[in-house]
XYZ file of C-alpha atoms in Angstrom:
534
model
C -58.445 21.184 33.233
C -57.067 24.561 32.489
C -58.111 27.914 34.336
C -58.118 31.273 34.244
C -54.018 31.944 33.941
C -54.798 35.306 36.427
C -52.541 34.803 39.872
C -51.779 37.325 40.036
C -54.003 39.802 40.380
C -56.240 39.466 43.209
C -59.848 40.607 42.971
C -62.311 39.050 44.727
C -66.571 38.913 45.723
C -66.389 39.575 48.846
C -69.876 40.619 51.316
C -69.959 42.783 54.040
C -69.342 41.528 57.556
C -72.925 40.253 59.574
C -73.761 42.202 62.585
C -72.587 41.271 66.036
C -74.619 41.636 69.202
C -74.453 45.511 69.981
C -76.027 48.556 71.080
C -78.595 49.916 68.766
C -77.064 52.539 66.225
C -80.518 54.324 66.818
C -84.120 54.321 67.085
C -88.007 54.624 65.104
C -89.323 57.448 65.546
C -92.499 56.868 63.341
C -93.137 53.767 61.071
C -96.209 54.286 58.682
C -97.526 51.568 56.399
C -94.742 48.951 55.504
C -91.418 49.720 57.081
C -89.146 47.034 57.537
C -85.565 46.736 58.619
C -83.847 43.469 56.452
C -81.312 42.389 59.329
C -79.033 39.325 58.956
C -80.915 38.514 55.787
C -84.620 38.554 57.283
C -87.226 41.119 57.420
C -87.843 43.164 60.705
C -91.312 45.048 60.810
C -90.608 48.206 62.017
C -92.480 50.447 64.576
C -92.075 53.252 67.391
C -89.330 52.663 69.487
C -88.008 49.793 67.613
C -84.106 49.509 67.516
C -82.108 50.417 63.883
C -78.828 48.194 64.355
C -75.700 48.911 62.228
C -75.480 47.187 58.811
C -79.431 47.634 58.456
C -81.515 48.023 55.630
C -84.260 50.189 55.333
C -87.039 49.793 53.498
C -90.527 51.315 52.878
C -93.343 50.264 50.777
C -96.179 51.859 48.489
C -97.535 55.001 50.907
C -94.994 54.447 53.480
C -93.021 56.412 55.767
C -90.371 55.981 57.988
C -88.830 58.073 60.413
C -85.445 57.070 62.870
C -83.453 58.923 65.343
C -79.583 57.876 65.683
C -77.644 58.113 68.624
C -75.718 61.060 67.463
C -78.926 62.784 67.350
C -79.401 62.854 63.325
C -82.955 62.203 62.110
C -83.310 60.462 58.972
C -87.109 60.641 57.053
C -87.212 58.144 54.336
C -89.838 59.077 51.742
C -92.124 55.833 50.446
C -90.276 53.171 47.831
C -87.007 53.776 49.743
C -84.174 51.722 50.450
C -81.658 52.799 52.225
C -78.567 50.675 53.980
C -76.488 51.293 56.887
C -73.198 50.532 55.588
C -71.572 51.466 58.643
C -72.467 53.673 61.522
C -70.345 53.959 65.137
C -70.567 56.505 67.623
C -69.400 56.148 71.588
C -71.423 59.440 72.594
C -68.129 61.540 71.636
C -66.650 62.588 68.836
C -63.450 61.338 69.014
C -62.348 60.426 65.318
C -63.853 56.892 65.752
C -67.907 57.972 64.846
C -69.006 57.586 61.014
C -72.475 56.993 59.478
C -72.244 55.679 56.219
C -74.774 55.195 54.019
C -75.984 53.939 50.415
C -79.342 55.265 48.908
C -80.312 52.306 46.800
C -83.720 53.598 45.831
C -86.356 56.389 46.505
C -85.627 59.418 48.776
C -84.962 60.771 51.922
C -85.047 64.295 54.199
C -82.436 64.363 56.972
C -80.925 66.664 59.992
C -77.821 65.675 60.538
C -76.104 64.900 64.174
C -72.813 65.618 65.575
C -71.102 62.816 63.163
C -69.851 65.124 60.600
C -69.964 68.691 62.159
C -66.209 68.471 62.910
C -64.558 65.713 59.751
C -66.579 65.258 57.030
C -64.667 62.612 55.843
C -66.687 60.420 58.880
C -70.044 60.793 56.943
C -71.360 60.285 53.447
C -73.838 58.745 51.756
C -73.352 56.603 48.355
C -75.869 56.671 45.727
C -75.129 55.262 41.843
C -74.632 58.661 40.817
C -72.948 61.041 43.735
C -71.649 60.533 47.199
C -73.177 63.146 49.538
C -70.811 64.420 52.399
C -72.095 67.456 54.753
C -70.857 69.611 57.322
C -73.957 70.706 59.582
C -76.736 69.943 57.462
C -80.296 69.600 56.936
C -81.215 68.266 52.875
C -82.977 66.264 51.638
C -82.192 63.827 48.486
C -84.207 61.952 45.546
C -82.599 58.946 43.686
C -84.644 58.883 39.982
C -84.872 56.341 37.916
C -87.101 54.889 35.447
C -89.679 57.064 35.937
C -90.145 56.903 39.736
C -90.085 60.295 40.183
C -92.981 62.558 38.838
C -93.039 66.443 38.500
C -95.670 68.617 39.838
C -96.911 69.133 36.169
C -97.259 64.958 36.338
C -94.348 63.967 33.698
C -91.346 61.936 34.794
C -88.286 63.733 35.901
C -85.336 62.817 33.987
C -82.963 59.753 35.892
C -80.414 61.042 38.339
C -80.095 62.356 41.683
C -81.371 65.387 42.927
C -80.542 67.227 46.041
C -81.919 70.263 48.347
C -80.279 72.172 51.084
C -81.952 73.776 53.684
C -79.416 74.099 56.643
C -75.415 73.941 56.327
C -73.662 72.952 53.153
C -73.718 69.794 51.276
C -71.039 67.937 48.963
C -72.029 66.118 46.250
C -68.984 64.321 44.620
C -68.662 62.093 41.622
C -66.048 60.855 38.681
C -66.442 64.569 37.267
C -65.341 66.064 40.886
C -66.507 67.813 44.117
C -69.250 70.472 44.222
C -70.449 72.314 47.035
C -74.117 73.529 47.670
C -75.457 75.829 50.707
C -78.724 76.599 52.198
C -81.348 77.484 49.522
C -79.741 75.900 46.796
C -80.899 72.625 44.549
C -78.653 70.099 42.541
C -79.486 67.630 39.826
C -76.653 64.767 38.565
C -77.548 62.482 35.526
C -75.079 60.006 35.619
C -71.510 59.495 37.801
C -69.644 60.577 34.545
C -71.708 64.287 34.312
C -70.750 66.543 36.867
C -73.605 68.096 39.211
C -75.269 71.144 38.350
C -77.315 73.658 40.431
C -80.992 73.986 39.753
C -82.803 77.282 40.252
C -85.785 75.715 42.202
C -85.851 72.247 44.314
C -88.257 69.825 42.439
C -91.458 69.112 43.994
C -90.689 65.366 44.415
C -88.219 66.321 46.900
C -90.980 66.763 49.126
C -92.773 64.377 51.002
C -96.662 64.492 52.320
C -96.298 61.404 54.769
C -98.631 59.534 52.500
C -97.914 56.717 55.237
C -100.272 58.449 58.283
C -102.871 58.174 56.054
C -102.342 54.244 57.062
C -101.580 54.806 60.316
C -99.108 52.323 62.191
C -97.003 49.850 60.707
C -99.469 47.391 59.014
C -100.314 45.169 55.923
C -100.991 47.863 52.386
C -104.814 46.442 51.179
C -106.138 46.418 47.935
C -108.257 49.543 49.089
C -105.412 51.555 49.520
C -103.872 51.064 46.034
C -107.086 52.311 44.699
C -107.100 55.500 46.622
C -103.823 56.694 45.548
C -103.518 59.513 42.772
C -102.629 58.204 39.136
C -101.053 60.172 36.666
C -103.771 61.044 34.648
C -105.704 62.688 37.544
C -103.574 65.405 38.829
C -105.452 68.556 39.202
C -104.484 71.636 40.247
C -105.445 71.967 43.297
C -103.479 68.664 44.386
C -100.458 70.655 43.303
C -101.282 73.762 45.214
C -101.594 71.521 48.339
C -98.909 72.553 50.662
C -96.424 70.236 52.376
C -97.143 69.988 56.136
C -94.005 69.908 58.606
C -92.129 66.869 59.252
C -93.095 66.050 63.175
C -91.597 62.821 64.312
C -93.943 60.769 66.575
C -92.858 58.709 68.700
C -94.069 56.266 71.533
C -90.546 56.776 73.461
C -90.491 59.645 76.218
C -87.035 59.795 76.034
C -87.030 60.330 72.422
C -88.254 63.986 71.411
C -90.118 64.972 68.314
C -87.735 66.966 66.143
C -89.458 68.893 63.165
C -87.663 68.590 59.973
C -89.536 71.532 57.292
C -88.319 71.211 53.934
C -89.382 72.712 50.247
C -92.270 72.707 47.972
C -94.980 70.326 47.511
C -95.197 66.623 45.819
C -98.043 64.593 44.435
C -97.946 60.385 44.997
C -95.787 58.596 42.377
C -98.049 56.840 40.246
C -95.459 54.483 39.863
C -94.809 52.354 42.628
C -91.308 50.891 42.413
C -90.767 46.716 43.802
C -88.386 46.775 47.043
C -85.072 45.047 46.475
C -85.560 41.425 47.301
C -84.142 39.514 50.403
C -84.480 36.244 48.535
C -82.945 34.519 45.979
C -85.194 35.662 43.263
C -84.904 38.400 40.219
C -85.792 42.216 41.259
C -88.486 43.644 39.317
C -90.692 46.743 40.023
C -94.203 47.011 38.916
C -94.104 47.652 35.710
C -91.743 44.126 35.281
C -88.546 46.116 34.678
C -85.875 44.905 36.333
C -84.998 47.359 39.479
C -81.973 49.555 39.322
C -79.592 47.592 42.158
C -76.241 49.258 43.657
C -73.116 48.891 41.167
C -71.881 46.242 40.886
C -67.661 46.762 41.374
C -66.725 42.658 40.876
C -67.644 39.714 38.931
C -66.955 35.799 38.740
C -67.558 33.915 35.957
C -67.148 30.425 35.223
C -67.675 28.134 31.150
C -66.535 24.983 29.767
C -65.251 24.533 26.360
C -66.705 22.103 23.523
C -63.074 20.971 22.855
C -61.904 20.501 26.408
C -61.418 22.629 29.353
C -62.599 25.355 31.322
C -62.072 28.652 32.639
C -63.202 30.885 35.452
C -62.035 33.862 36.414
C -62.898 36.964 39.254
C -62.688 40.108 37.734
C -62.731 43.666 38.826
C -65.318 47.010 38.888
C -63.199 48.520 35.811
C -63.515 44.654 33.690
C -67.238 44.167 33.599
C -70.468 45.836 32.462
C -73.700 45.560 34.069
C -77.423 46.284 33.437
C -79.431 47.688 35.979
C -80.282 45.378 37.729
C -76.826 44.026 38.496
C -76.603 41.077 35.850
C -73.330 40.710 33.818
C -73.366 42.003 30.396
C -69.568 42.338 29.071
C -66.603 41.761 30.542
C -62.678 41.676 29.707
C -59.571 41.116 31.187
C -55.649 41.942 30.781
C -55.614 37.836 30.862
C -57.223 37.534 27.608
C -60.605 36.338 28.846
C -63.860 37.815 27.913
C -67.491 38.236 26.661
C -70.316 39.834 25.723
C -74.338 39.345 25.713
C -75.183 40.943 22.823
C -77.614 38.840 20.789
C -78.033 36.498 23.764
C -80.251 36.686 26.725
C -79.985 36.128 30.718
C -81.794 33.067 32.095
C -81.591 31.448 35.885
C -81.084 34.911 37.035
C -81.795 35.535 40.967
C -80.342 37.934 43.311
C -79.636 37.813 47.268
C -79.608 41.167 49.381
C -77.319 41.063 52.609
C -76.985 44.226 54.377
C -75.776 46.805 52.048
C -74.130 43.818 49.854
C -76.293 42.683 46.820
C -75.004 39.254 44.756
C -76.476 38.886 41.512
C -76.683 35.659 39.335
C -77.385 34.160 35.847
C -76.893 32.447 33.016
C -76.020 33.830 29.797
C -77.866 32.194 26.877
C -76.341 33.313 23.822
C -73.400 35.763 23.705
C -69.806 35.351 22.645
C -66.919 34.206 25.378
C -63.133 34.323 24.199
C -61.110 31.930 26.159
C -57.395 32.321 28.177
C -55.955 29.891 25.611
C -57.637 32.279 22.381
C -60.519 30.572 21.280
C -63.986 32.590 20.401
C -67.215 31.241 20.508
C -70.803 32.327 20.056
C -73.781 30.979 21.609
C -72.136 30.414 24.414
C -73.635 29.464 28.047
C -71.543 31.375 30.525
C -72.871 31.391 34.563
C -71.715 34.986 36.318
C -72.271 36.451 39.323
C -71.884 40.012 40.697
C -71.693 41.778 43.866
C -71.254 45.282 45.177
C -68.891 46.521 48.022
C -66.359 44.292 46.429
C -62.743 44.671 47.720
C -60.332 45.803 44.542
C -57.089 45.855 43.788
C -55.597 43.921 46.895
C -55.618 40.476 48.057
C -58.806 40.834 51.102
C -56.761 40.982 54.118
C -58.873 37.425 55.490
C -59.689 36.920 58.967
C -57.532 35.253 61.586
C -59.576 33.200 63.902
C -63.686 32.005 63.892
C -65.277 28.839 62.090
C -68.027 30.118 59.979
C -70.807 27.334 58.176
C -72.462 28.478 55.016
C -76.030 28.127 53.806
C -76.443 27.643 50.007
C -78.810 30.373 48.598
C -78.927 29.782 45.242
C -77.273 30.420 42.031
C -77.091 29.857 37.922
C -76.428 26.026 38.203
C -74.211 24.289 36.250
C -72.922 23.810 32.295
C -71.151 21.200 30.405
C -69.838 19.939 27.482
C -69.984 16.709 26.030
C -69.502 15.821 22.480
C -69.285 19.170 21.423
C -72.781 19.961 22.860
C -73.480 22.077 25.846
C -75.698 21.056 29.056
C -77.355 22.624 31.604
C -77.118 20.792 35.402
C -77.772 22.119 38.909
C -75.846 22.106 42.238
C -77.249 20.235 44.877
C -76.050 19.493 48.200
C -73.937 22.357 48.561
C -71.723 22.897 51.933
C -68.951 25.516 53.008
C -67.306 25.679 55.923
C -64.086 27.888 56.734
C -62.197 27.741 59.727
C -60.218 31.078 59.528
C -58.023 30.148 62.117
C -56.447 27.196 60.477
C -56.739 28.852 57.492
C -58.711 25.812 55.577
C -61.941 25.973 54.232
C -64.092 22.802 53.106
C -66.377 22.825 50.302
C -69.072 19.872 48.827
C -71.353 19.616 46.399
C -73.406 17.587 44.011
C -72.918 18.619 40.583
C -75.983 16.658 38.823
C -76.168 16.436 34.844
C -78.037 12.905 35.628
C -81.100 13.871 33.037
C -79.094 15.576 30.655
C -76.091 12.762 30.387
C -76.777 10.496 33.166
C -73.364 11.623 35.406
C -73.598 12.574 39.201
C -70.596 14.062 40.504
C -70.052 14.217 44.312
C -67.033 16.496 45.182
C -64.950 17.747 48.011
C -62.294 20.042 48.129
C -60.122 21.325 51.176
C -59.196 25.254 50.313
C -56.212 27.110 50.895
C -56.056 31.097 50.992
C -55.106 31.944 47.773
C -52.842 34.540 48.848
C -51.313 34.865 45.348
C -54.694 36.230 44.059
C -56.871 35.424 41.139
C -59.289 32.622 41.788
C -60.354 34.309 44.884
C -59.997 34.380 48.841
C -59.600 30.146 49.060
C -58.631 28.005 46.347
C -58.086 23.966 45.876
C -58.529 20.731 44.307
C -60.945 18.375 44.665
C -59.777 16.046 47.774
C -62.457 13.445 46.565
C -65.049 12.732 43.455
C -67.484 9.882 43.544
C -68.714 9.817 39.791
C -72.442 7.938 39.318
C -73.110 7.450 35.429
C -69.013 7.599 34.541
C -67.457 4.455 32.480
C -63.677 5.243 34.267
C -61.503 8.048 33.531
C -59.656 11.026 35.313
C -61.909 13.182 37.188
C -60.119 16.387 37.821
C -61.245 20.024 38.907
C -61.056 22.551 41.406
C -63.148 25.387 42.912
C -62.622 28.752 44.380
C -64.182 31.072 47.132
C -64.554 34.735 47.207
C -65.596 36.794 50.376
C -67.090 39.826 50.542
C -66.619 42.694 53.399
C -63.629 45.082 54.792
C -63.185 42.202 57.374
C -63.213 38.975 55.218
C -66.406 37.605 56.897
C -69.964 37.023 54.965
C -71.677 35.607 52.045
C -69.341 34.040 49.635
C -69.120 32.786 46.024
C -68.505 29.971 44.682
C -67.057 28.727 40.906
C -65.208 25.676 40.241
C -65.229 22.719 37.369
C -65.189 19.231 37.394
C -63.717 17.177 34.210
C -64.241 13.579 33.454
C -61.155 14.101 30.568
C -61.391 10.602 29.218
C -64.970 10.227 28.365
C -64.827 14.184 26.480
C -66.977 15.637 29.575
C -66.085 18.794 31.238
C -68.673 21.472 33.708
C -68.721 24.838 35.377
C -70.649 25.822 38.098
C -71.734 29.005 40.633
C -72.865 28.684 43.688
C -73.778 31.628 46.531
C -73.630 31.503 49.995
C -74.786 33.208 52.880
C -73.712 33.263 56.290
């Protein structure tokens, strides 16, 4: 078998480390509608006085609201279709260079007062969106993450995509690839893309604005069929919806200890008559209402893993700067300084499915169609290539991996498997799939099935015990198959390998798989991807 030739430049997935038993990072203040939290990869309904742990997600539905107070005092007000993760947030009561609240605006909107993280270093708060990071210093704003139409102006046409920004207390840093730019009390901003630098705006837009569409619900509960008819569509603005004004933000809360903060902020808004789908927690493809996929975080690394008709395979994990991606996170070009790479274009993406863990979203599919060149040179169209992406991948530098723990992996999907065999191409699954890694012996231990039984009539059962792969390339762990146990083979050499990336700043999480299995005397040879959670 042959491989990606890349040692020596470490990039791999990597996912962001579960949370641990802790103190809450903060509590609800109000929950209206559908308000979850998606903790440890399952949904938490949401309502007053329910903890917010660190590494949340937060999530409102169709005429939601949600409203939480943080330890540091901050309030955060997410606006309905919002999604916004925790990324990291620490605070011992003090500020004593250890507190930061980081967070990444996937979708929707938010108003905010911030606490006493940030007042003194900026550089312990932000929040990431796909356009700008935000970074403050005293401030009360609010912000509004467009795309595809989700946000409508008070005349009823769609704002343009991009994020927009208001400031109504303090000063508010809004940075992206063009640079840093600084807005203060009164003042509006508007950024198109991460490449377009961020303009002020004479007057906030009115989707900035939020009429708590969720108390018209009341308390956390189940959206009906009744409610989706009483919303506002786009054809039935009238004026007088859009002279409405927007009432103060009053927190509500069933906690005596927590008290109701009013956060007062900017024009009016009318409902979005287009409701946006919530990112997933399963493995399945993200797609809003109108069957577009949804816009997902970037992606920043990549793994992907073909066959050849003549013999051999690659796969390779690549870096933010060496793929492309749609919108919703699925792989559409990528190259490499190793001589490997593709493109979709004239093909489509099948077996796609995504899994959302904390912050960290993995995306998966299968190319049908496109064009792959090869490490050894060769081209070739039509080609079925399996990828899969992540965000909050670690670039650059071999993950620093941890030192002690023995962590068991679920499978949670993933494209399946390819091969070639007589020059033709076959699609198989993974079945059975097991990963275990014992960070203190540095050894991990992978299985699998890889089944082309219907296609060809071959079974292969592998195992592999994995070494760090500390001289990069093919991922965190690396190794060759320790055993293969071949149903449907005549005899032969069965040889292959697979490799796991981690995701997270501390080497812990869901991983990826990719590895190949060749049966070189019989002309057989397969790819496969497989994702893992913790």
């Amino acid at each position: 078998m042959k491989f990606s030739s890349r040692f020596g430049l470490p990039i791999a997935l990597v996912l962001l480390v579960p949370a641990m038993a802790q103190a809450a990072a903060g509590r609800v203040l109000m929950a209206a509608g559908d308000a979850v939290a998606v903790r440890d990869g399952k949904e938490v309904k949401l309502a007053a006085g329910a903890p917010i742990n660190d590494r949340d997600v937060l999530r409102t539905g169709t005429g939601s609201n949600l409203q939480v107070r943080m330890t540091d005092e901050s309030v955060v007000a997410l606006k309905e279709r919002t999604t916004l993760a925790i990324d990291q947030y620490r605070f011992s009561g003090q500020q004593d260079g250890s507190e930061r609240a980081f967070y990444r605006l996937l979708k929707g909107g938010f108003r905010t007062i911030s606490g006493l993280i940030g007042k003194t270093n900026r550089a312990n708060y932000e929040v990431r969106t796909s356009v700008a990071t935000i970074g403050i210093r005293g401030t009360a704003y609010s912000l509004a993450l467009c795309e595809a139409g989700s946000c409508i102006n008070a005349n009823g046409t769609a704002a343009k995509d991009g994020l927009y920004g208001a400031v109504t207390e303090g000063k508010v840093a809004a940075s992206n690839n063009k640079g840093a730019f600084e807005f203060i009390a009164g003042e509006a901003f508007f950024a198109p893309r991460p490449d377009v630098g961020v303009e002020k705006l004479l007057v906030p837009p009115a989707f900035l604005a939020d009429r708590l569409e969720g108390q018209k619900r009341g308390p956390n509960q189940s959206q009906s069929a009744k409610t989706e008819t009483a919303k506002t569509d786009e054809g039935s603005i009238t004026a007088a919806s859009e002279a409405r004004t927007d009432p103060p933000l009053t927190v509500v809360t069933a906690d005596p200890i927590l008290s109701p903060i009013p956060i007062r902020i900017g024009p009016p808004t009318v409902p979005n008559p287009i409701p946006a789908g919530a990112v997933q927690t399963s493995a399945t493809e993200d797609k809003n209402a109108a069957g577009a996929p949804d816009v997902l975080p970037p992606r920043d690394g990549f793994v992907v893993a073909f066959p050849f008709p003549t013999g051999g395979t690659d796969f390779y994990f690549g870096g933010e700067a060496e793929g492309t991606y749609d919108g919703a996170g699925n792989l559409i070009a990528f190259t490499s300084t190793q001589g490997v790479s593709g493109s979709i274009a004239g093909g489509t993406i099948t077996n796609r499915g995504t899994l959302t863990d904390g912050s960290t979203v993995v995306t998966w599919g299968r190319w049908a169609g496109g064009t792959v060149t090869g490490s050894d040179g060769q081209t070739l169209t039509g080609f079925p290539l399996l990828f899969a992406t992540a965000n909050n991948v670690n670039t650059g530098v071999q993950q620093a991996l941890p030192t002690s723990g023995i962590v068991s992996y679920t499978p949670a999907g993933g494209p399946g498997a390819v091969a070639y065999s007589g020059g033709q191409a076959y699609t198989g699954s993974v079945t059975n799939a097991s990963l275990t890694i014992d960070f203190g012996a540095q050894q991990a231990t992978f299985g699998a099935t890889i089944d082309f039984l219907s296609a060809l009539g071959k079974k292969f059962d592998v195992t592999a015990m994995l070494g760090p792969n500390a001289g990069g390339g093919l991922g965190d762990y690396f190794g060759n198959y320790s055993t293969v146990n071949c149903v449907g083979c005549t005899g032969g050499t069965y040889t292959g390998g697979v490799s796991v990336g981690l995701a997270g700043t501390d080497g812990y999480g869901t991983a990826v798989a990719a590895g190949c299995i060749g049966d070189i005397a019989n002309g057989f040879n397969a790819t496969f991807v497989e994702v893992f959670r913790k």
